[in-house]
XYZ file of C-alpha atoms in Angstrom:
750
model
C 62.321 116.208 -160.016
C 65.574 116.535 -161.954
C 68.762 114.960 -160.552
C 70.216 118.411 -159.873
C 67.121 119.562 -157.977
C 66.929 116.339 -156.000
C 70.608 116.491 -155.063
C 70.374 120.144 -154.078
C 67.222 119.578 -152.013
C 69.050 116.878 -150.073
C 71.947 119.267 -149.518
C 69.657 121.972 -148.129
C 68.011 119.582 -145.674
C 71.098 117.754 -144.459
C 73.990 120.206 -144.743
C 72.503 123.527 -143.617
C 71.135 124.575 -140.247
C 67.842 126.448 -139.883
C 69.285 129.970 -140.098
C 71.467 129.048 -143.055
C 68.416 127.679 -144.859
C 66.556 130.956 -144.264
C 69.425 132.932 -145.772
C 69.616 130.622 -148.780
C 65.926 130.453 -149.632
C 64.630 134.002 -149.029
C 63.811 135.015 -152.577
C 62.831 138.705 -152.477
C 63.931 141.955 -150.873
C 67.121 143.031 -149.126
C 68.744 140.837 -146.515
C 71.726 141.202 -144.187
C 73.251 137.872 -143.202
C 75.317 138.467 -140.070
C 77.585 135.440 -140.329
C 79.848 134.904 -137.333
C 83.370 133.538 -137.588
C 83.450 129.908 -138.714
C 79.702 129.819 -139.366
C 79.937 128.641 -142.980
C 79.172 131.906 -144.770
C 80.819 130.788 -148.036
C 78.570 127.745 -148.041
C 75.556 129.992 -147.510
C 76.327 132.506 -150.243
C 77.178 129.825 -152.824
C 74.121 127.773 -151.885
C 71.984 130.875 -152.324
C 73.322 131.394 -155.848
C 72.638 127.739 -156.630
C 69.126 128.030 -155.167
C 68.334 131.004 -157.397
C 69.464 129.117 -160.501
C 68.157 125.625 -159.680
C 64.938 126.274 -157.756
C 63.968 129.796 -158.841
C 65.035 129.274 -162.476
C 66.898 132.585 -162.495
C 69.089 133.361 -165.507
C 72.721 133.148 -164.264
C 73.587 136.278 -166.233
C 71.177 138.293 -164.079
C 73.091 137.384 -160.902
C 76.166 139.255 -159.675
C 78.230 138.078 -156.688
C 81.034 140.295 -155.438
C 83.734 139.534 -152.892
C 87.153 140.902 -151.932
C 89.804 138.433 -153.045
C 90.442 136.298 -156.103
C 90.919 133.318 -153.790
C 87.435 133.726 -152.328
C 85.923 134.263 -155.776
C 87.585 131.134 -157.171
C 86.401 129.056 -154.214
C 82.845 130.273 -154.766
C 83.047 129.433 -158.475
C 84.208 125.884 -157.708
C 81.305 125.316 -155.343
C 78.764 126.719 -157.793
C 80.082 124.480 -160.573
C 79.798 121.494 -158.209
C 76.154 122.339 -157.475
C 75.205 122.823 -161.123
C 77.095 120.036 -162.893
C 75.447 116.891 -164.230
C 76.962 114.036 -166.159
C 76.108 115.555 -169.543
C 75.801 119.287 -168.970
C 77.313 122.223 -167.137
C 75.120 125.268 -166.564
C 76.583 128.716 -167.125
C 77.573 130.391 -163.868
C 76.954 134.052 -162.996
C 79.614 136.701 -162.544
C 81.569 135.974 -159.367
C 84.585 138.171 -158.702
C 86.108 141.073 -156.824
C 84.828 144.642 -156.771
C 87.736 145.671 -158.977
C 87.142 142.857 -161.463
C 83.475 143.742 -161.781
C 84.186 147.444 -162.225
C 86.833 146.696 -164.851
C 84.297 144.571 -166.683
C 81.690 147.349 -166.640
C 84.183 149.963 -167.813
C 85.285 147.738 -170.697
C 81.669 147.043 -171.672
C 80.819 150.754 -171.702
C 84.157 152.066 -172.940
C 82.521 154.460 -175.400
C 81.388 156.618 -172.493
C 84.897 156.951 -171.061
C 87.425 159.692 -171.718
C 89.744 157.066 -173.216
C 88.349 153.623 -174.123
C 91.726 151.842 -173.995
C 93.581 152.169 -170.726
C 96.304 150.480 -168.696
C 95.926 149.596 -165.032
C 98.658 150.896 -162.745
C 99.782 148.706 -159.888
C 101.299 150.043 -156.674
C 104.826 150.096 -158.074
C 103.695 152.050 -161.135
C 101.928 154.585 -158.919
C 105.037 155.079 -156.814
C 107.191 155.660 -159.893
C 104.878 158.342 -161.244
C 104.649 160.085 -157.878
C 108.413 159.782 -157.327
C 109.054 161.541 -160.640
C 106.631 164.306 -159.689
C 108.348 164.743 -156.337
C 111.785 164.888 -157.972
C 110.708 167.402 -160.620
C 109.457 169.701 -157.889
C 112.413 169.103 -155.510
C 110.151 167.801 -152.756
C 112.264 164.786 -151.762
C 112.954 166.167 -148.280
C 109.313 166.915 -147.567
C 107.427 163.803 -148.560
C 107.856 160.290 -149.964
C 106.001 158.617 -152.802
C 104.738 155.922 -150.441
C 103.206 158.495 -148.113
C 101.511 160.361 -150.956
C 100.199 157.193 -152.631
C 98.733 155.963 -149.346
C 97.003 159.266 -148.653
C 95.574 159.535 -152.165
C 94.279 155.955 -152.023
C 92.809 156.467 -148.552
C 90.909 159.547 -149.715
C 89.689 157.824 -152.884
C 88.340 155.005 -150.736
C 86.390 157.287 -148.433
C 85.057 159.808 -150.958
C 83.470 159.578 -154.395
C 84.816 163.083 -155.073
C 88.482 162.785 -154.052
C 89.531 166.041 -155.712
C 87.086 168.018 -153.582
C 88.100 166.051 -150.482
C 91.797 166.715 -151.045
C 91.247 170.429 -151.638
C 89.104 170.645 -148.500
C 91.271 168.620 -146.129
C 94.860 168.360 -147.378
C 97.811 170.801 -147.500
C 98.690 172.505 -150.783
C 101.724 170.233 -151.207
C 99.514 167.149 -151.503
C 96.995 169.016 -153.647
C 99.691 169.908 -156.182
C 101.124 166.377 -156.297
C 97.628 164.912 -156.663
C 96.835 167.260 -159.560
C 100.079 166.338 -161.347
C 99.482 162.626 -160.680
C 95.983 162.726 -162.159
C 97.255 164.675 -165.185
C 100.023 162.130 -165.759
C 97.504 159.296 -165.686
C 95.234 161.036 -168.166
C 98.067 161.654 -170.591
C 99.262 158.048 -170.377
C 95.677 156.752 -170.562
C 96.014 154.838 -167.308
C 93.904 154.146 -164.221
C 94.953 153.012 -160.772
C 92.924 150.408 -158.882
C 90.943 152.985 -156.934
C 89.988 154.639 -160.232
C 88.251 151.458 -161.382
C 85.644 151.915 -158.652
C 85.460 155.699 -158.871
C 85.035 155.752 -162.651
C 82.329 153.095 -162.428
C 80.411 155.080 -159.806
C 80.797 158.196 -161.943
C 79.602 156.316 -165.033
C 76.476 155.020 -163.293
C 75.741 158.405 -161.756
C 76.172 160.443 -164.936
C 74.824 158.076 -167.597
C 71.261 157.128 -166.730
C 70.948 154.871 -169.766
C 73.894 152.772 -168.523
C 72.491 152.548 -165.006
C 69.002 151.681 -166.205
C 70.364 149.075 -168.589
C 72.367 147.394 -165.842
C 69.466 147.477 -163.401
C 67.265 145.856 -166.018
C 69.835 143.104 -166.517
C 70.856 142.536 -162.883
C 68.080 141.058 -160.745
C 70.016 139.544 -157.842
C 73.108 140.958 -156.115
C 75.195 139.220 -153.459
C 78.108 140.854 -151.635
C 80.461 138.992 -149.297
C 82.643 140.421 -146.478
C 80.641 143.635 -146.371
C 82.316 144.738 -143.139
C 85.432 145.411 -145.248
C 83.780 147.784 -147.726
C 84.698 151.451 -148.042
C 82.569 154.496 -148.863
C 83.088 154.160 -152.626
C 82.117 150.475 -152.658
C 78.980 151.234 -150.650
C 78.059 153.978 -153.110
C 78.615 151.534 -155.979
C 76.150 149.108 -154.391
C 73.578 151.879 -154.033
C 73.986 152.820 -157.704
C 73.495 149.203 -158.760
C 70.707 148.164 -156.384
C 68.526 151.252 -155.821
C 66.050 152.662 -158.330
C 65.265 155.624 -156.089
C 66.790 156.709 -152.799
C 64.994 153.999 -150.825
C 63.495 151.660 -153.462
C 65.252 148.507 -154.646
C 65.769 148.071 -158.367
C 66.675 144.388 -157.994
C 64.575 141.422 -156.944
C 66.952 140.515 -154.131
C 69.986 141.950 -152.390
C 71.974 139.671 -150.094
C 74.688 141.273 -147.954
C 76.909 138.904 -145.982
C 79.337 140.087 -143.328
C 80.325 140.320 -139.688
C 81.062 143.679 -138.091
C 83.010 141.855 -135.371
C 85.633 141.044 -138.016
C 86.012 144.578 -139.391
C 89.769 145.210 -139.018
C 90.800 147.250 -142.061
C 89.936 150.871 -141.245
C 93.565 151.792 -141.942
C 92.986 151.119 -145.629
C 89.641 152.861 -145.873
C 87.113 150.235 -144.743
C 84.292 151.546 -142.576
C 82.278 149.338 -140.249
C 79.452 151.893 -140.506
C 78.466 150.458 -143.904
C 77.239 147.217 -142.376
C 75.990 148.647 -139.075
C 73.789 151.247 -140.787
C 72.840 149.270 -143.884
C 69.156 149.674 -143.028
C 69.468 153.463 -143.454
C 70.005 153.063 -147.202
C 68.011 149.831 -147.504
C 65.242 150.386 -144.908
C 63.365 147.093 -145.285
C 66.437 144.931 -144.860
C 65.806 141.678 -143.008
C 68.568 140.579 -140.621
C 69.436 136.885 -140.307
C 72.053 135.916 -137.722
C 74.087 132.752 -138.213
C 75.659 132.021 -134.841
C 76.507 128.321 -134.971
C 80.246 127.880 -135.411
C 81.637 124.766 -137.106
C 85.315 125.499 -136.480
C 86.086 125.894 -132.787
C 85.320 124.056 -129.573
C 82.837 125.804 -127.286
C 85.327 127.115 -124.660
C 87.249 129.059 -127.320
C 84.009 130.626 -128.534
C 83.090 131.605 -124.977
C 86.400 133.441 -124.689
C 85.733 135.204 -127.992
C 82.164 136.101 -126.985
C 83.270 137.561 -123.659
C 85.886 139.733 -125.333
C 83.805 141.086 -128.204
C 80.692 141.822 -126.145
C 82.520 144.839 -124.708
C 82.248 146.572 -128.102
C 79.302 148.951 -128.232
C 78.980 149.259 -132.014
C 77.840 145.821 -133.171
C 74.869 143.585 -133.885
C 74.571 141.501 -130.679
C 75.205 137.827 -131.276
C 76.741 134.884 -129.463
C 78.694 132.191 -131.259
C 78.141 128.616 -130.153
C 79.379 125.201 -131.191
C 78.214 121.632 -130.849
C 81.871 120.699 -130.335
C 82.650 120.501 -126.633
C 86.003 120.498 -124.902
C 87.737 121.079 -121.587
C 90.982 122.787 -120.604
C 91.496 124.294 -124.065
C 92.692 127.829 -123.191
C 95.738 128.827 -121.197
C 97.027 132.304 -120.395
C 100.717 132.613 -119.584
C 102.478 135.467 -117.836
C 106.093 135.388 -119.051
C 109.117 137.322 -117.881
C 109.779 138.938 -121.281
C 109.290 138.515 -125.016
C 112.237 136.116 -124.970
C 110.544 133.812 -122.491
C 107.382 134.047 -124.566
C 109.415 132.706 -127.475
C 111.117 130.046 -125.351
C 107.791 128.835 -124.003
C 106.463 128.562 -127.554
C 109.485 126.493 -128.581
C 109.062 124.122 -125.628
C 105.391 123.682 -126.474
C 106.094 122.885 -130.130
C 108.858 120.397 -129.282
C 106.390 118.381 -127.218
C 104.194 117.636 -130.193
C 104.847 114.192 -131.598
C 105.723 114.391 -135.282
C 106.328 117.346 -137.548
C 102.966 116.873 -139.248
C 101.319 118.706 -136.362
C 103.507 121.768 -136.721
C 101.784 123.328 -139.704
C 98.566 123.287 -137.664
C 100.121 125.815 -135.250
C 99.935 129.549 -135.857
C 101.795 132.185 -133.856
C 100.021 135.515 -134.156
C 101.210 138.984 -133.207
C 100.030 142.565 -133.581
C 103.085 144.008 -135.348
C 105.820 142.587 -137.583
C 108.675 143.562 -135.273
C 107.413 141.086 -132.666
C 108.500 138.141 -134.804
C 112.240 138.666 -134.300
C 112.575 137.049 -130.874
C 110.324 134.182 -131.927
C 112.268 133.555 -135.129
C 115.623 133.528 -133.371
C 114.335 131.078 -130.765
C 112.772 128.728 -133.308
C 116.011 128.709 -135.292
C 117.981 127.930 -132.176
C 115.715 124.945 -131.447
C 115.819 123.765 -135.094
C 112.079 124.243 -135.460
C 111.129 125.005 -139.085
C 108.854 127.979 -139.551
C 107.472 130.191 -142.267
C 106.321 133.777 -142.150
C 103.175 134.320 -144.193
C 103.854 137.084 -146.706
C 106.825 138.024 -148.877
C 107.243 139.318 -152.372
C 104.347 138.326 -154.562
C 104.982 136.640 -157.875
C 103.748 139.434 -160.116
C 105.761 142.018 -158.171
C 109.152 140.412 -158.867
C 111.455 142.469 -161.029
C 111.897 140.046 -163.900
C 108.134 139.478 -164.114
C 107.337 143.185 -164.082
C 109.979 143.836 -166.768
C 108.448 141.299 -169.141
C 104.879 142.367 -168.425
C 105.865 145.974 -169.141
C 106.790 144.934 -172.701
C 103.348 143.381 -173.094
C 101.606 146.397 -171.590
C 103.314 148.648 -174.107
C 101.987 146.500 -176.939
C 98.441 146.807 -175.597
C 98.699 150.490 -174.698
C 101.414 152.426 -176.600
C 100.677 155.484 -174.403
C 101.712 153.710 -171.179
C 104.600 155.870 -169.984
C 105.271 153.851 -166.843
C 105.793 150.675 -168.866
C 107.922 152.471 -171.466
C 110.365 154.034 -169.028
C 110.670 150.772 -167.098
C 112.028 148.882 -170.117
C 113.580 151.441 -172.467
C 116.963 150.674 -170.944
C 116.284 147.234 -169.484
C 118.211 145.268 -170.562
C 120.714 148.132 -170.928
C 120.926 149.455 -174.492
C 122.715 152.777 -174.005
C 119.531 154.805 -173.597
C 120.152 156.175 -170.128
C 118.883 159.039 -168.002
C 119.631 161.894 -170.412
C 117.791 160.103 -173.222
C 114.863 159.343 -170.912
C 114.632 163.010 -169.919
C 114.670 164.053 -173.575
C 112.024 161.488 -174.454
C 109.852 162.456 -171.484
C 109.998 166.155 -172.351
C 108.944 165.486 -175.947
C 106.180 163.136 -174.840
C 104.773 165.651 -172.377
C 104.729 168.255 -175.137
C 102.834 165.910 -177.475
C 100.785 163.629 -175.179
C 98.484 162.427 -177.954
C 101.338 160.615 -179.707
C 102.294 157.031 -178.867
C 105.802 155.974 -177.859
C 106.336 154.723 -181.441
C 105.481 158.148 -182.840
C 107.784 160.030 -180.448
C 110.642 157.585 -181.091
C 110.212 157.854 -184.865
C 110.330 161.650 -184.650
C 113.554 161.587 -182.622
C 115.148 159.176 -185.098
C 114.177 161.265 -188.125
C 115.349 164.557 -186.598
C 118.935 163.281 -186.655
C 119.978 164.700 -183.263
C 120.707 161.319 -181.669
C 124.133 159.726 -181.682
C 124.568 156.763 -184.018
C 124.614 154.359 -181.068
C 121.413 155.739 -179.552
C 119.698 155.819 -182.941
C 120.561 152.168 -183.605
C 119.448 151.129 -180.115
C 116.149 152.959 -180.449
C 115.450 151.383 -183.855
C 116.175 147.928 -182.407
C 113.860 148.693 -179.494
C 111.017 149.613 -181.843
C 111.550 146.423 -183.837
C 110.657 144.398 -180.722
C 107.070 145.599 -181.006
C 106.560 145.223 -184.746
C 103.686 142.980 -185.852
C 102.332 142.564 -182.304
C 99.002 143.998 -181.101
C 96.687 143.720 -178.101
C 94.994 140.767 -179.842
C 98.109 138.604 -180.245
C 98.614 135.333 -178.388
C 100.315 135.768 -174.967
C 102.700 132.794 -175.126
C 103.888 133.601 -178.644
C 104.473 137.211 -177.669
C 106.380 136.341 -174.498
C 108.690 133.986 -176.405
C 109.324 136.765 -178.905
C 110.133 139.284 -176.140
C 112.573 136.891 -174.469
C 114.327 136.189 -177.756
C 114.597 139.744 -179.083
C 115.665 141.315 -175.770
C 118.136 138.554 -174.790
C 116.623 138.841 -171.333
C 117.908 135.451 -170.131
C 121.470 136.377 -171.101
C 120.976 139.690 -169.292
C 120.086 137.837 -166.079
C 123.031 135.460 -166.369
C 125.347 138.421 -166.914
C 124.087 140.647 -164.101
C 123.133 138.138 -161.377
C 125.101 135.528 -159.510
C 124.381 131.923 -160.444
C 121.856 131.217 -157.713
C 119.900 134.426 -158.264
C 119.933 134.031 -162.060
C 118.627 130.477 -161.791
C 115.884 131.605 -159.439
C 114.786 134.441 -161.718
C 114.870 132.224 -164.815
C 112.686 129.696 -162.993
C 110.225 132.498 -162.324
C 110.145 133.323 -166.035
C 109.452 129.676 -166.835
C 106.608 129.788 -164.340
C 105.275 132.922 -166.039
C 105.230 131.091 -169.354
C 103.377 128.227 -167.672
C 100.851 130.729 -166.313
C 100.311 132.105 -169.819
C 99.696 128.591 -171.120
C 97.151 128.048 -168.343
C 95.388 131.329 -169.076
C 95.107 130.452 -172.745
C 93.664 127.049 -171.897
C 91.019 128.839 -169.814
C 90.030 131.060 -172.727
C 92.263 134.081 -172.126
C 93.735 134.203 -175.612
C 94.697 137.855 -176.114
C 97.281 140.079 -174.467
C 94.667 142.629 -173.453
C 92.533 140.066 -171.639
C 95.548 138.440 -170.003
C 96.916 141.730 -168.653
C 93.487 142.570 -167.256
C 93.441 139.225 -165.431
C 96.948 139.665 -164.042
C 96.224 143.202 -162.870
C 93.460 141.801 -160.657
C 95.698 139.203 -159.008
C 96.924 141.266 -156.101
C 97.384 138.355 -153.748
C 98.671 135.632 -156.026
C 101.931 134.114 -154.798
C 104.322 131.709 -156.475
C 102.801 128.232 -156.080
C 106.147 126.466 -155.768
C 107.017 128.431 -152.642
C 104.207 126.862 -150.623
C 105.864 124.771 -147.925
C 104.313 122.334 -145.496
C 105.135 121.006 -142.024
C 106.236 124.362 -140.689
C 105.033 126.492 -137.839
C 103.331 129.556 -139.288
C 104.056 133.084 -138.094
C 101.900 136.030 -139.095
C 100.244 139.197 -137.944
C 96.687 139.087 -136.677
C 95.626 140.897 -139.833
C 97.246 138.229 -142.012
C 95.397 135.489 -140.114
C 91.985 136.681 -141.303
C 90.212 133.909 -143.184
C 92.529 131.140 -141.929
C 92.136 128.489 -139.234
C 94.505 126.303 -137.224
C 94.319 123.554 -134.628
C 96.352 125.624 -132.183
C 96.627 129.404 -132.075
C 99.216 131.208 -129.950
C 98.731 134.959 -129.544
C 101.694 136.817 -128.061
C 102.119 140.347 -126.770
C 98.832 140.867 -124.936
C 100.157 143.986 -123.250
C 98.812 147.528 -123.157
C 100.469 149.428 -125.970
C 100.852 146.306 -128.103
C 97.340 144.871 -128.114
C 95.598 147.252 -127.971
C 98.226 149.309 -129.743
C 99.337 152.559 -128.166
C 97.874 154.537 -131.069
C 94.376 153.255 -130.348
C 94.081 153.959 -126.636
C 92.588 157.458 -126.798
C 89.727 156.730 -129.199
C 86.882 154.349 -128.503
C 86.399 153.395 -132.163
C 90.100 152.521 -132.476
C 90.070 150.463 -129.286
C 87.015 148.599 -130.567
C 88.870 147.720 -133.760
C 91.789 146.407 -131.691
C 89.315 144.259 -129.779
C 87.914 142.990 -133.077
C 91.453 142.162 -134.158
C 91.950 139.993 -131.071
C 88.539 138.426 -131.678
C 89.620 137.482 -135.200
C 92.782 135.897 -133.788
C 90.910 133.911 -131.136
C 88.365 132.567 -133.612
C 91.123 131.164 -135.840
C 91.644 128.367 -133.265
C 89.964 124.998 -133.680
C 91.189 123.046 -130.643
C 93.517 125.072 -128.412
C 94.279 128.692 -127.669
C 97.306 130.112 -125.859
C 97.395 133.768 -124.804
C 100.703 135.271 -123.693
C 101.814 138.506 -122.061
C 105.002 139.661 -120.347
C 106.123 141.353 -117.143
C 108.842 143.219 -119.021
C 109.802 143.999 -122.607
C 113.125 145.221 -123.871
C 113.174 148.776 -125.199
C 116.512 150.224 -126.333
C 118.291 147.594 -124.249
C 116.318 148.319 -121.084
C 113.682 146.084 -119.476
C 110.495 148.139 -119.297
C 107.707 147.002 -116.993
C 104.462 146.142 -118.782
C 100.753 146.231 -117.990
C 98.689 143.315 -119.219
C 96.132 144.052 -121.916
C 92.716 145.273 -120.836
C 91.321 142.556 -123.095
C 92.624 139.852 -120.752
C 90.532 141.375 -117.957
C 87.461 140.772 -120.109
C 87.952 136.976 -120.099
C 86.374 135.243 -117.062
C 88.942 133.297 -115.073
C 86.941 130.066 -115.164
C 87.359 129.921 -118.968
C 91.158 129.785 -118.892
C 94.032 128.086 -117.150
C 96.162 130.968 -115.923
C 99.813 130.392 -115.117
C 102.646 132.658 -114.062
C 105.719 131.090 -115.703
C 107.949 134.143 -115.531
C 110.602 132.419 -113.405
C 110.283 128.893 -114.729
C 112.976 126.957 -116.532
C 112.446 124.887 -119.677
C 111.816 121.636 -117.803
C 109.054 123.283 -115.836
C 107.529 124.687 -118.995
C 107.623 121.274 -120.688
C 105.965 119.639 -117.712
C 103.180 122.215 -117.671
C 102.530 121.851 -121.386
C 102.517 118.057 -121.186
C 99.801 118.252 -118.533
C 97.830 120.768 -120.585
C 98.093 118.656 -123.725
C 97.263 115.501 -121.817
C 100.325 113.636 -123.020
C 102.889 111.554 -121.145
C 106.549 112.324 -121.744
C 109.655 110.639 -120.448
C 111.616 113.020 -118.304
C 115.393 112.825 -118.151
C 115.289 113.943 -114.539
C 112.993 113.497 -111.591
C 110.003 115.748 -111.153
C 111.625 116.867 -107.915
C 114.148 118.809 -109.954
C 111.390 120.903 -111.427
C 110.865 122.720 -108.148
C 107.678 123.567 -106.395
C 106.489 125.798 -109.201
C 106.191 122.879 -111.590
C 104.857 120.162 -109.265
C 102.298 122.294 -107.486
C 99.916 124.883 -108.857
C 101.755 128.187 -108.831
C 99.445 131.088 -108.138
C 98.788 133.272 -111.145
C 98.607 136.913 -110.275
C 98.537 140.225 -112.004
C 99.562 143.503 -110.513
C 97.290 144.867 -107.812
C 94.780 147.560 -108.717
C 96.174 151.070 -108.678
C 94.885 153.556 -106.143
C 92.588 156.285 -107.382
C 95.207 158.977 -106.679
C 92.567 161.529 -105.826
C 90.540 161.366 -109.039
C 86.935 162.433 -108.456
C 83.727 162.591 -110.454
C 83.129 166.037 -112.032
C 86.769 166.994 -111.471
C 88.039 169.424 -114.154
C 91.058 168.213 -116.151
C 93.191 169.364 -119.060
C 94.348 167.258 -122.033
C 97.092 168.413 -124.439
C 94.940 167.657 -127.511
C 91.300 167.854 -126.397
C 91.611 170.770 -123.974
C 89.569 171.204 -120.784
C 87.041 168.575 -119.761
C 85.175 167.052 -116.820
C 85.681 163.585 -115.307
C 82.462 161.544 -115.458
C 83.713 158.072 -114.544
C 86.778 156.537 -112.852
C 87.712 152.896 -113.503
C 90.541 150.907 -111.963
C 91.501 148.032 -114.257
C 93.453 144.928 -113.405
C 96.428 146.110 -115.425
C 97.709 148.709 -112.971
C 96.101 151.596 -114.852
C 93.324 154.052 -114.145
C 90.919 154.947 -116.951
C 88.860 158.105 -116.825
C 85.811 158.893 -118.926
C 85.984 162.621 -119.648
C 83.505 164.962 -121.309
C 85.312 167.384 -123.633
C 83.758 170.037 -125.855
C 84.335 167.830 -128.908
C 82.901 164.689 -127.287
C 83.456 162.000 -124.654
C 86.770 160.131 -124.450
C 88.080 157.279 -122.316
C 91.694 158.082 -121.432
C 94.395 156.742 -119.122
C 95.356 159.058 -116.279
C 98.882 159.867 -117.470
C 97.485 161.923 -120.349
C 95.434 164.172 -118.041
C 96.344 167.021 -115.724
C 94.193 168.033 -112.773
C 93.010 171.633 -112.726
């Protein structure tokens, strides 16, 4: 047995549990691996790839592994390389990347079948600029915004492989007209947006049988991670790649990994139906459930299990852990969002040493909830960081320089051209841009060089504009899509005097910051070249796929982390604090009338809970401030789903900071020196204060089979009355369009 095989065999026996081994070693057919939170799914999917190459002797080039983020793809690549390396040799690894990266690769490989073989990729900012111009030309500024239109177009492209038909069938004429103009603009500038990468690939595979058959002959094993986050178009892409006929696999194996309990992105087009009904398109799919969790202590998993089991649309499973623990979950009833924040500050201050702080995450449903927490942490001199911010490749100076490079690669890229024609300023302002745009629209098959040359030769430009335009064209002389990135960037910086432009237009601190970013961009180019990305075209393709890349130097440690529940996906922390467990916040008010929306809110809480390794704190408030007024709150229905014996419940709504500190010290099991006697804490701190929620509401005369009227759904019949422990009555009502579970205030008795 070779050293690689021997090492890998040892890994399989000692590092994987029984269900993980099944998922790794099943060699044929379609398989759905339902991998619960913290169950080691990345280890499983990478070990499966290694198993195919090492034990099954599969050609790496016949394996395709697709995931959702560059970070996940890079982590998988590192693990595969580790499995396959020996002292003298490194085996080639298969394609591992995002859906968009794989589709871009296929489109480039089969460019001869496309309408235009060379194309630019539009990012979100580019899309908005095109749509903004369309809106302005049609005087629609008061009716719609570019952001709204771009979101709607993207949402439709994600849920339909024929977006034009979908828009005509479902959207108002205003959006139809903007969409038509947007698509025309992209065609004329030979550009695709990110959604187009998937759509054009699906179209290519559907319309060109020779391409599809060739790919299916080459690809023998497909693996897809995070399948609960896929949209309709991505599911259709998988069908085109993996099915020979409607129900017959074309590949030797198909491995789908995901967890419907972590499906939280419906707002951007993801549909949990893809994973729940996978067997409809792949009828012989074997389901393997991986339920052992390696992240959290058992009590936290029991809380998560009890919450998520109330969802009806899921594959039943129950997470468990070999890691035991006691007194790990507390639920606090606070007076308001300000006491929530104060309690958090007192808890953090108790921890000995700042090194523990970056293991604490404060999670919330919506961004606006961070304000009170931030102000309180600042007041207590507790360092914190909000996860998010402007991404590196979205910063102005970076986008300006990349636009120059894009124009070299694609001289038809209008978005890039109009971004930089007067940046730095060269006297070619709005009137010139309008003239240039009009001429370019009239002759869309000409490049920017051709249009500019025509304008210069016609002699209608002023001497200043003519000189500026000639100097602009000289920037791009002798540079093509095959030139070296670093050499080209140095040339752009020198010929545009971009550094001087920053020093002239920005204050010292801002200019220094932006110049540092440019230096970092140059360093990135050097890195790309060292990795084999030696042409502008290849480099721009790579950068276009980096949607989540942030500036490495901005990573800071030893800070409490604040983020939304959505942002917490994929992360883990020793202690997780979830605030705002009130009806209308979590679940959000927008989700309360629809069962599928409420289930997604429950999944969102489940994701938050399963981020915690050691401790979990859940917080809700008696009151919250709205327009300066204290508005009484109802605790979240999700709290009612957690058995009381799993949590330490405490009403702290009238406690002072000393009482809070004492409670947390007991919960943490630490001894602290108090400046005053425990007697000063009051009875609430030295004895167990009774935790109580509001009493159940009376039924108010609601009866089974009672007719009711709803402003949206019309007339219906009450089929079930439930009194929850959050002072609300929920009624299950049969309407003509279906059954809904609705709170009583939205219904009128007939």
